[in-house]
């Protein structure tokens, strides 16, 4: 792990380069910020030294380009749409599921989104984390809490049903 002084020097020296590469690849300010932080975090945690300043600069460029490409690949593999658009196209439900759907719709938004994506659209917790920009453990916590809220509202018996 690198010292704070080393990381500060690297940020000062390579910030503009990393930022420009991200902007060119991603064309999105929020994604650029995410990759920017990721690159410098990788640098801070990277063991060992570089052969020289040119090797260090090449490392920053390569890591930045790869991180941008990885992010773009993830977007291509998992097409997304705003959650508001999903509300306009409800999936066909048997009549006996209407009470459950109404209970889900009555949940606070942070719970409703994860429940809908997991149980109605079939996304996994890591996929939901990427879609909503949340840590996967946060998604698991939201799912657990939302199940408890639904159990209370719908009168479940607490054994996982």
Short mmCIF file of C-alpha atoms in Angstrom, two decimals:
data_model
loop_
_atom_site.label_atom_id
_atom_site.label_comp_id
_atom_site.label_asym_id
_atom_site.label_seq_id
_atom_site.Cartn_x
_atom_site.Cartn_y
_atom_site.Cartn_z
CA UNK A 1 0.00 0.00 0.00
CA UNK A 2 1.29 3.42 -0.91
CA UNK A 3 1.73 6.39 1.40
CA UNK A 4 -0.66 9.33 1.28
CA UNK A 5 2.15 11.51 -0.08
CA UNK A 6 2.74 9.09 -3.00
CA UNK A 7 -0.95 9.02 -3.84
CA UNK A 8 -1.22 12.82 -3.62
CA UNK A 9 1.76 13.19 -5.97
CA UNK A 10 0.24 10.74 -8.44
CA UNK A 11 -3.14 12.49 -8.37
CA UNK A 12 -1.45 15.82 -8.99
CA UNK A 13 0.68 14.40 -11.80
CA UNK A 14 -1.82 12.12 -13.61
CA UNK A 15 -5.28 13.48 -12.76
CA UNK A 16 -5.68 15.40 -16.02
CA UNK A 17 -4.58 12.42 -18.12
CA UNK A 18 -6.90 9.98 -16.35
CA UNK A 19 -9.81 12.44 -16.48
CA UNK A 20 -9.39 13.09 -20.23
CA UNK A 21 -9.19 9.37 -21.05
CA UNK A 22 -12.34 8.69 -19.03
CA UNK A 23 -14.21 11.58 -20.63
CA UNK A 24 -13.29 10.47 -24.14
CA UNK A 25 -14.32 6.86 -23.52
CA UNK A 26 -17.38 7.35 -21.32
CA UNK A 27 -18.84 10.74 -22.31
CA UNK A 28 -20.57 10.76 -18.93
CA UNK A 29 -19.51 12.85 -15.93
CA UNK A 30 -20.75 10.43 -13.24
CA UNK A 31 -19.06 7.41 -14.83
CA UNK A 32 -15.90 9.44 -15.35
CA UNK A 33 -15.81 10.26 -11.63
CA UNK A 34 -16.31 6.59 -10.70
CA UNK A 35 -13.51 5.35 -12.94
CA UNK A 36 -11.24 8.21 -11.85
CA UNK A 37 -11.63 7.13 -8.22
CA UNK A 38 -11.21 3.47 -9.12
CA UNK A 39 -7.92 4.10 -10.95
CA UNK A 40 -6.38 6.03 -8.08
CA UNK A 41 -7.64 3.50 -5.55
CA UNK A 42 -5.95 0.73 -7.56
CA UNK A 43 -2.78 2.81 -7.55
CA UNK A 44 -2.96 3.33 -3.79
CA UNK A 45 -3.40 -0.40 -3.19
CA UNK A 46 -0.90 -1.57 -5.83
CA UNK A 47 2.15 -3.24 -4.31
CA UNK A 48 5.62 -2.74 -5.70
CA UNK A 49 7.28 0.02 -7.63
CA UNK A 50 7.56 1.12 -11.24
CA UNK A 51 10.67 0.97 -13.42
CA UNK A 52 10.47 4.71 -13.93
CA UNK A 53 8.16 7.64 -14.60
CA UNK A 54 7.27 6.44 -18.11
CA UNK A 55 6.33 2.99 -16.81
CA UNK A 56 4.14 4.62 -14.13
CA UNK A 57 2.42 6.85 -16.70
CA UNK A 58 1.85 3.88 -19.01
CA UNK A 59 0.34 1.97 -16.09
CA UNK A 60 -2.12 4.80 -15.41
CA UNK A 61 -3.14 4.98 -19.06
CA UNK A 62 -3.58 1.21 -19.42
CA UNK A 63 -5.54 0.84 -16.15
CA UNK A 64 -7.78 3.77 -17.07
CA UNK A 65 -8.52 2.48 -20.57
CA UNK A 66 -9.23 -1.02 -19.25
CA UNK A 67 -11.53 0.27 -16.49
CA UNK A 68 -13.48 2.34 -19.05
CA UNK A 69 -13.80 -0.63 -21.40
CA UNK A 70 -14.93 -2.90 -18.55
CA UNK A 71 -17.64 -0.43 -17.57
CA UNK A 72 -18.86 -0.07 -21.15
CA UNK A 73 -18.89 -3.86 -21.58
CA UNK A 74 -21.04 -4.24 -18.48
CA UNK A 75 -23.53 -1.74 -19.89
CA UNK A 76 -23.73 -3.62 -23.18
CA UNK A 77 -24.32 -6.97 -21.47
CA UNK A 78 -26.99 -5.72 -19.10
CA UNK A 79 -29.31 -3.33 -20.90
CA UNK A 80 -30.99 -0.91 -18.54
CA UNK A 81 -34.02 1.31 -18.52
CA UNK A 82 -35.31 3.78 -15.95
CA UNK A 83 -37.40 2.14 -13.24
CA UNK A 84 -40.17 4.64 -13.97
CA UNK A 85 -40.55 3.09 -17.43
CA UNK A 86 -41.06 -0.34 -15.88
CA UNK A 87 -44.04 0.93 -13.89
CA UNK A 88 -45.89 1.74 -17.10
CA UNK A 89 -45.65 -1.86 -18.29
CA UNK A 90 -46.74 -4.16 -15.49
CA UNK A 91 -46.12 -7.84 -15.97
CA UNK A 92 -49.27 -9.95 -16.21
CA UNK A 93 -50.11 -11.30 -12.78
CA UNK A 94 -52.60 -13.89 -11.65
CA UNK A 95 -55.43 -12.30 -9.62
CA UNK A 96 -54.22 -13.89 -6.35
CA UNK A 97 -50.91 -11.96 -6.65
CA UNK A 98 -52.58 -8.53 -6.75
CA UNK A 99 -52.45 -8.13 -2.95
CA UNK A 100 -48.70 -8.86 -2.97
CA UNK A 101 -48.08 -6.42 -5.82
CA UNK A 102 -50.04 -3.70 -4.01
CA UNK A 103 -47.99 -4.34 -0.86
CA UNK A 104 -44.76 -4.10 -2.89
CA UNK A 105 -45.93 -0.85 -4.48
CA UNK A 106 -46.69 0.55 -1.02
CA UNK A 107 -43.09 -0.02 0.16
CA UNK A 108 -40.73 2.98 0.39
CA UNK A 109 -38.92 3.52 -2.92
CA UNK A 110 -35.54 2.18 -1.75
CA UNK A 111 -37.19 -1.16 -0.90
CA UNK A 112 -39.65 -1.21 -3.79
CA UNK A 113 -36.94 -0.95 -6.44
CA UNK A 114 -34.86 -3.86 -5.17
CA UNK A 115 -37.91 -6.08 -4.57
CA UNK A 116 -39.29 -5.37 -8.02
CA UNK A 117 -35.99 -5.99 -9.77
CA UNK A 118 -35.27 -9.17 -7.81
CA UNK A 119 -38.64 -10.90 -7.64
CA UNK A 120 -40.42 -9.59 -10.72
CA UNK A 121 -37.56 -9.09 -13.18
CA UNK A 122 -35.27 -11.85 -11.90
CA UNK A 123 -32.11 -9.79 -11.35
CA UNK A 124 -29.52 -11.01 -8.84
CA UNK A 125 -28.32 -8.81 -5.99
CA UNK A 126 -24.99 -8.01 -7.73
CA UNK A 127 -26.88 -7.04 -10.90
CA UNK A 128 -29.26 -4.84 -8.89
CA UNK A 129 -26.27 -3.22 -7.22
CA UNK A 130 -24.85 -2.30 -10.61
CA UNK A 131 -28.22 -1.10 -11.94
CA UNK A 132 -28.95 1.09 -8.93
CA UNK A 133 -25.37 2.06 -8.11
CA UNK A 134 -25.48 0.38 -4.70
CA UNK A 135 -23.09 -1.93 -2.89
CA UNK A 136 -24.19 -5.56 -3.20
CA UNK A 137 -24.34 -5.91 0.60
CA UNK A 138 -26.67 -2.91 0.71
CA UNK A 139 -28.92 -4.65 -1.80
CA UNK A 140 -29.02 -7.78 0.37
CA UNK A 141 -29.88 -5.66 3.41
CA UNK A 142 -32.66 -3.85 1.53
CA UNK A 143 -34.08 -7.18 0.34
CA UNK A 144 -34.06 -8.59 3.88
CA UNK A 145 -35.72 -5.51 5.35
CA UNK A 146 -38.30 -5.33 2.58
CA UNK A 147 -39.22 -9.00 3.11
CA UNK A 148 -39.79 -8.27 6.78
CA UNK A 149 -41.99 -5.26 5.94
CA UNK A 150 -43.99 -7.37 3.49
CA UNK A 151 -44.30 -10.20 6.01
CA UNK A 152 -45.72 -7.73 8.56
CA UNK A 153 -48.15 -6.22 6.04
CA UNK A 154 -49.28 -9.50 4.49
CA UNK A 155 -49.30 -11.54 7.70
CA UNK A 156 -46.57 -14.09 6.88
CA UNK A 157 -45.67 -16.62 9.57
CA UNK A 158 -41.94 -15.76 9.73
CA UNK A 159 -40.63 -19.09 8.38
CA UNK A 160 -39.55 -17.68 5.02
CA UNK A 161 -43.00 -17.68 3.39
#
